[in-house]
Coordinates of N, CA and C in Angstrom, one line a residue:
X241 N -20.5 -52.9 -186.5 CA -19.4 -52.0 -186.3 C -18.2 -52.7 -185.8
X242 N -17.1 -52.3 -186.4 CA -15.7 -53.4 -185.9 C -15.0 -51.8 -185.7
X243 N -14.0 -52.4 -184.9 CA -12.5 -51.5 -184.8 C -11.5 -52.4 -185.6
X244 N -10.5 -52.1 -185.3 CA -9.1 -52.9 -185.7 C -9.2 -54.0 -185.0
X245 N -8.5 -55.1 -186.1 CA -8.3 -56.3 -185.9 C -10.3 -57.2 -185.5
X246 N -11.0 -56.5 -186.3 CA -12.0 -57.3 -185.8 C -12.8 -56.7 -184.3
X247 N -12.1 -56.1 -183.7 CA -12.7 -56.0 -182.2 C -14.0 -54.7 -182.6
X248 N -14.8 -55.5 -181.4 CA -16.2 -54.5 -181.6 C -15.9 -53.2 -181.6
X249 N -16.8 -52.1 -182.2 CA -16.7 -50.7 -182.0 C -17.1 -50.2 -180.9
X250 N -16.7 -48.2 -180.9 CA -16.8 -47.7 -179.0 C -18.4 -48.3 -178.7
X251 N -18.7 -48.3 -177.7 CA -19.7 -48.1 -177.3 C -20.7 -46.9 -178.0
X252 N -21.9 -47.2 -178.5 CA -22.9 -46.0 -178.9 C -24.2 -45.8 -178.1
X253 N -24.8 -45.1 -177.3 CA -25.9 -45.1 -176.7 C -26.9 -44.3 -177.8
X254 N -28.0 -44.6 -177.9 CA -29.2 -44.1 -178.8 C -30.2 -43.3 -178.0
X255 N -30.7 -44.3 -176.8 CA -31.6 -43.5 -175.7 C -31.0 -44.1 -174.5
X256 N -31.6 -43.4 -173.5 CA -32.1 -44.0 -171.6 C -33.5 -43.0 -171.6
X257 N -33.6 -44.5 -171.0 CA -35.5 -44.5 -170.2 C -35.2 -45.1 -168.8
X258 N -36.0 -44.0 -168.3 CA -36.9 -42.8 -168.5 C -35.8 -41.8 -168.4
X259 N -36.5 -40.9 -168.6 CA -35.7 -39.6 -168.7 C -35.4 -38.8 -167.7
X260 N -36.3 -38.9 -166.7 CA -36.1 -38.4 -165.2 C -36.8 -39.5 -163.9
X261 N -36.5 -38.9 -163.1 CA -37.1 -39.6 -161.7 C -36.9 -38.6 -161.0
X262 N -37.7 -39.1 -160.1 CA -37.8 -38.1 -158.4 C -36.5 -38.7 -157.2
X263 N -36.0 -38.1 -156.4 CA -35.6 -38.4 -155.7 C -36.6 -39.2 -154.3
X264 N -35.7 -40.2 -154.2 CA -36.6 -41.4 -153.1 C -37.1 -42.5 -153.7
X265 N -37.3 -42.7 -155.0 CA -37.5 -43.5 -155.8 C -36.2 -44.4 -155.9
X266 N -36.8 -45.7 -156.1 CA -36.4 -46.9 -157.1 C -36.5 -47.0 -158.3
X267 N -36.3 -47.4 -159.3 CA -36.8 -47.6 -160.8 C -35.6 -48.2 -162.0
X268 N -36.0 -49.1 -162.2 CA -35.5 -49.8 -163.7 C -35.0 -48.9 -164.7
X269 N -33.7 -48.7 -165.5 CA -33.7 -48.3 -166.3 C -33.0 -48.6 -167.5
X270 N -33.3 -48.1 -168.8 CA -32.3 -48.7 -169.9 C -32.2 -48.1 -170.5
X271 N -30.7 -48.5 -171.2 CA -29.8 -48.0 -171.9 C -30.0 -48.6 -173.5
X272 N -30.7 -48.0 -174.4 CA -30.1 -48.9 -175.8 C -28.7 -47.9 -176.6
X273 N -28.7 -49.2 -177.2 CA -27.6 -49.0 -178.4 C -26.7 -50.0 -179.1
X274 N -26.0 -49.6 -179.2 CA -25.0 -50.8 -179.8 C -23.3 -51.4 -179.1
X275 N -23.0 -52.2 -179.2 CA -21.8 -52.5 -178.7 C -21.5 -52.1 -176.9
X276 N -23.0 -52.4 -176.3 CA -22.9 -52.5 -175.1 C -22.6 -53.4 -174.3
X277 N -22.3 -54.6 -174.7 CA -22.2 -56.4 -173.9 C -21.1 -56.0 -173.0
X278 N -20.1 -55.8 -172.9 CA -18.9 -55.0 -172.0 C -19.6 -54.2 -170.6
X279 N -20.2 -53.5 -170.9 CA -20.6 -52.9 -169.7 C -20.5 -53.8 -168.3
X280 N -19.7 -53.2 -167.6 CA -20.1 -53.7 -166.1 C -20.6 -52.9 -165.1
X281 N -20.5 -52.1 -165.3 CA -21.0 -51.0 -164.3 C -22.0 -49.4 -165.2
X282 N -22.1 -48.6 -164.5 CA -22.8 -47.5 -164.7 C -22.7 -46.4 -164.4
X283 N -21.9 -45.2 -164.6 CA -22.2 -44.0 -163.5 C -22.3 -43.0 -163.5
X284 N -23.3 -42.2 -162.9 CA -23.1 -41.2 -162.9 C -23.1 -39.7 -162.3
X285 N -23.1 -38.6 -162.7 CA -22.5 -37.1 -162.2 C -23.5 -36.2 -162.4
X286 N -23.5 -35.7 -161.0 CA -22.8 -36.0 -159.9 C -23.9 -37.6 -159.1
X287 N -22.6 -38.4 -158.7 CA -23.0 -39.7 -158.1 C -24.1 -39.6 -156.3
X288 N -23.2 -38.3 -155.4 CA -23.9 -38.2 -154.3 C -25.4 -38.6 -154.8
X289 N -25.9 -39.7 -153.8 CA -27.2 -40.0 -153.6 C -27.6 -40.9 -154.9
X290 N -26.7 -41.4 -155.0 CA -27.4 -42.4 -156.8 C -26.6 -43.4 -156.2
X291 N -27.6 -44.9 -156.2 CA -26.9 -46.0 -156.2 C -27.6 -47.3 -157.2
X292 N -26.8 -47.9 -158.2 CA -26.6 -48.6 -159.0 C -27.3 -49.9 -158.9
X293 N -27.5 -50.7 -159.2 CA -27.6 -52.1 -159.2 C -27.9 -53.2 -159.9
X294 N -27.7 -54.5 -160.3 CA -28.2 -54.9 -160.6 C -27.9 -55.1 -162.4
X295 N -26.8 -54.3 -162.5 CA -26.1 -54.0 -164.0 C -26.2 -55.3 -165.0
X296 N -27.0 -55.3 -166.1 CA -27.1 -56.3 -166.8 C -27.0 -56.3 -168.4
X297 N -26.2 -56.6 -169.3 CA -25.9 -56.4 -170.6 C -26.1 -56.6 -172.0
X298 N -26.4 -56.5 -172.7 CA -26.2 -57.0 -174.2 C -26.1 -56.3 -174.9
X299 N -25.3 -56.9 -176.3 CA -24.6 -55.7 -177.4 C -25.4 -54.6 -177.8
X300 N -27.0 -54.4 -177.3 CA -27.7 -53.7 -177.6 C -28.6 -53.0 -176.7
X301 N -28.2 -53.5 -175.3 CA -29.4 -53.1 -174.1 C -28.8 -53.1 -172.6
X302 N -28.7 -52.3 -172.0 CA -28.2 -52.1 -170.9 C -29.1 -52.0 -169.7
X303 N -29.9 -52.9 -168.4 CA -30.6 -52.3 -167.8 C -30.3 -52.5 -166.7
X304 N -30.4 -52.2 -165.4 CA -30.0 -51.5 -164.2 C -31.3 -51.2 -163.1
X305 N -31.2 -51.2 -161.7 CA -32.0 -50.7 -161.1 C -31.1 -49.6 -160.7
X306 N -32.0 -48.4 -160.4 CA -31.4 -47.0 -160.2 C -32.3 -46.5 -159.0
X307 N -31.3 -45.9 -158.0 CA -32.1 -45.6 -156.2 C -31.6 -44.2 -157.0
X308 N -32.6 -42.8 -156.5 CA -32.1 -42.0 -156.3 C -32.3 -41.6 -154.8
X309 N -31.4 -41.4 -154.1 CA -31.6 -41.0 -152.4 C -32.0 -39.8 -152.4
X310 N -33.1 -39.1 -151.3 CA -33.6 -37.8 -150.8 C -32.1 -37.6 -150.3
X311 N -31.2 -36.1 -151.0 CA -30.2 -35.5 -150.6 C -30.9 -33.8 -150.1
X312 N -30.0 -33.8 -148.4 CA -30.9 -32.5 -148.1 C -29.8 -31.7 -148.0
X313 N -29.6 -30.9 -148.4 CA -28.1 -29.8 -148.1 C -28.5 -29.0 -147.2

């Protein structure tokens, strides 16, 4: 996939694994698709209690350690 002038196309996601987690948990996760090498970060909504880490890339695969924090309202 190109855009103009040659430059890669948008970003396409296909899956994320896993599909869920528990809160309190750690866990690895990934992103496939295409035209991911760009990625520097990750995020998401609502963010309270989710922290990131570890963000790592390729035009095809995105994977990440993901904390979700016990939020008690």
């Amino acid at each position: 996939l190109s855009g103009p002038s040659g430059q890669p196309g948008l970003p396409r996601i296909d899956s994320i694994s896993p599909s869920s987690a528990l809160p309190g948990n750690s866990l690895q996760i990934v992103i496939r698709g295409s035209n991911l090498a760009g990625a520097a970060s990750i995020n998401f909504t609502p963010w309270v209690g989710v922290l990131i880490t570890n963000v790592q890339a390729t035009p095809s695969q995105i994977t990440a350690t993901l904390t979700l924090y016990a939020i008690f309202w």
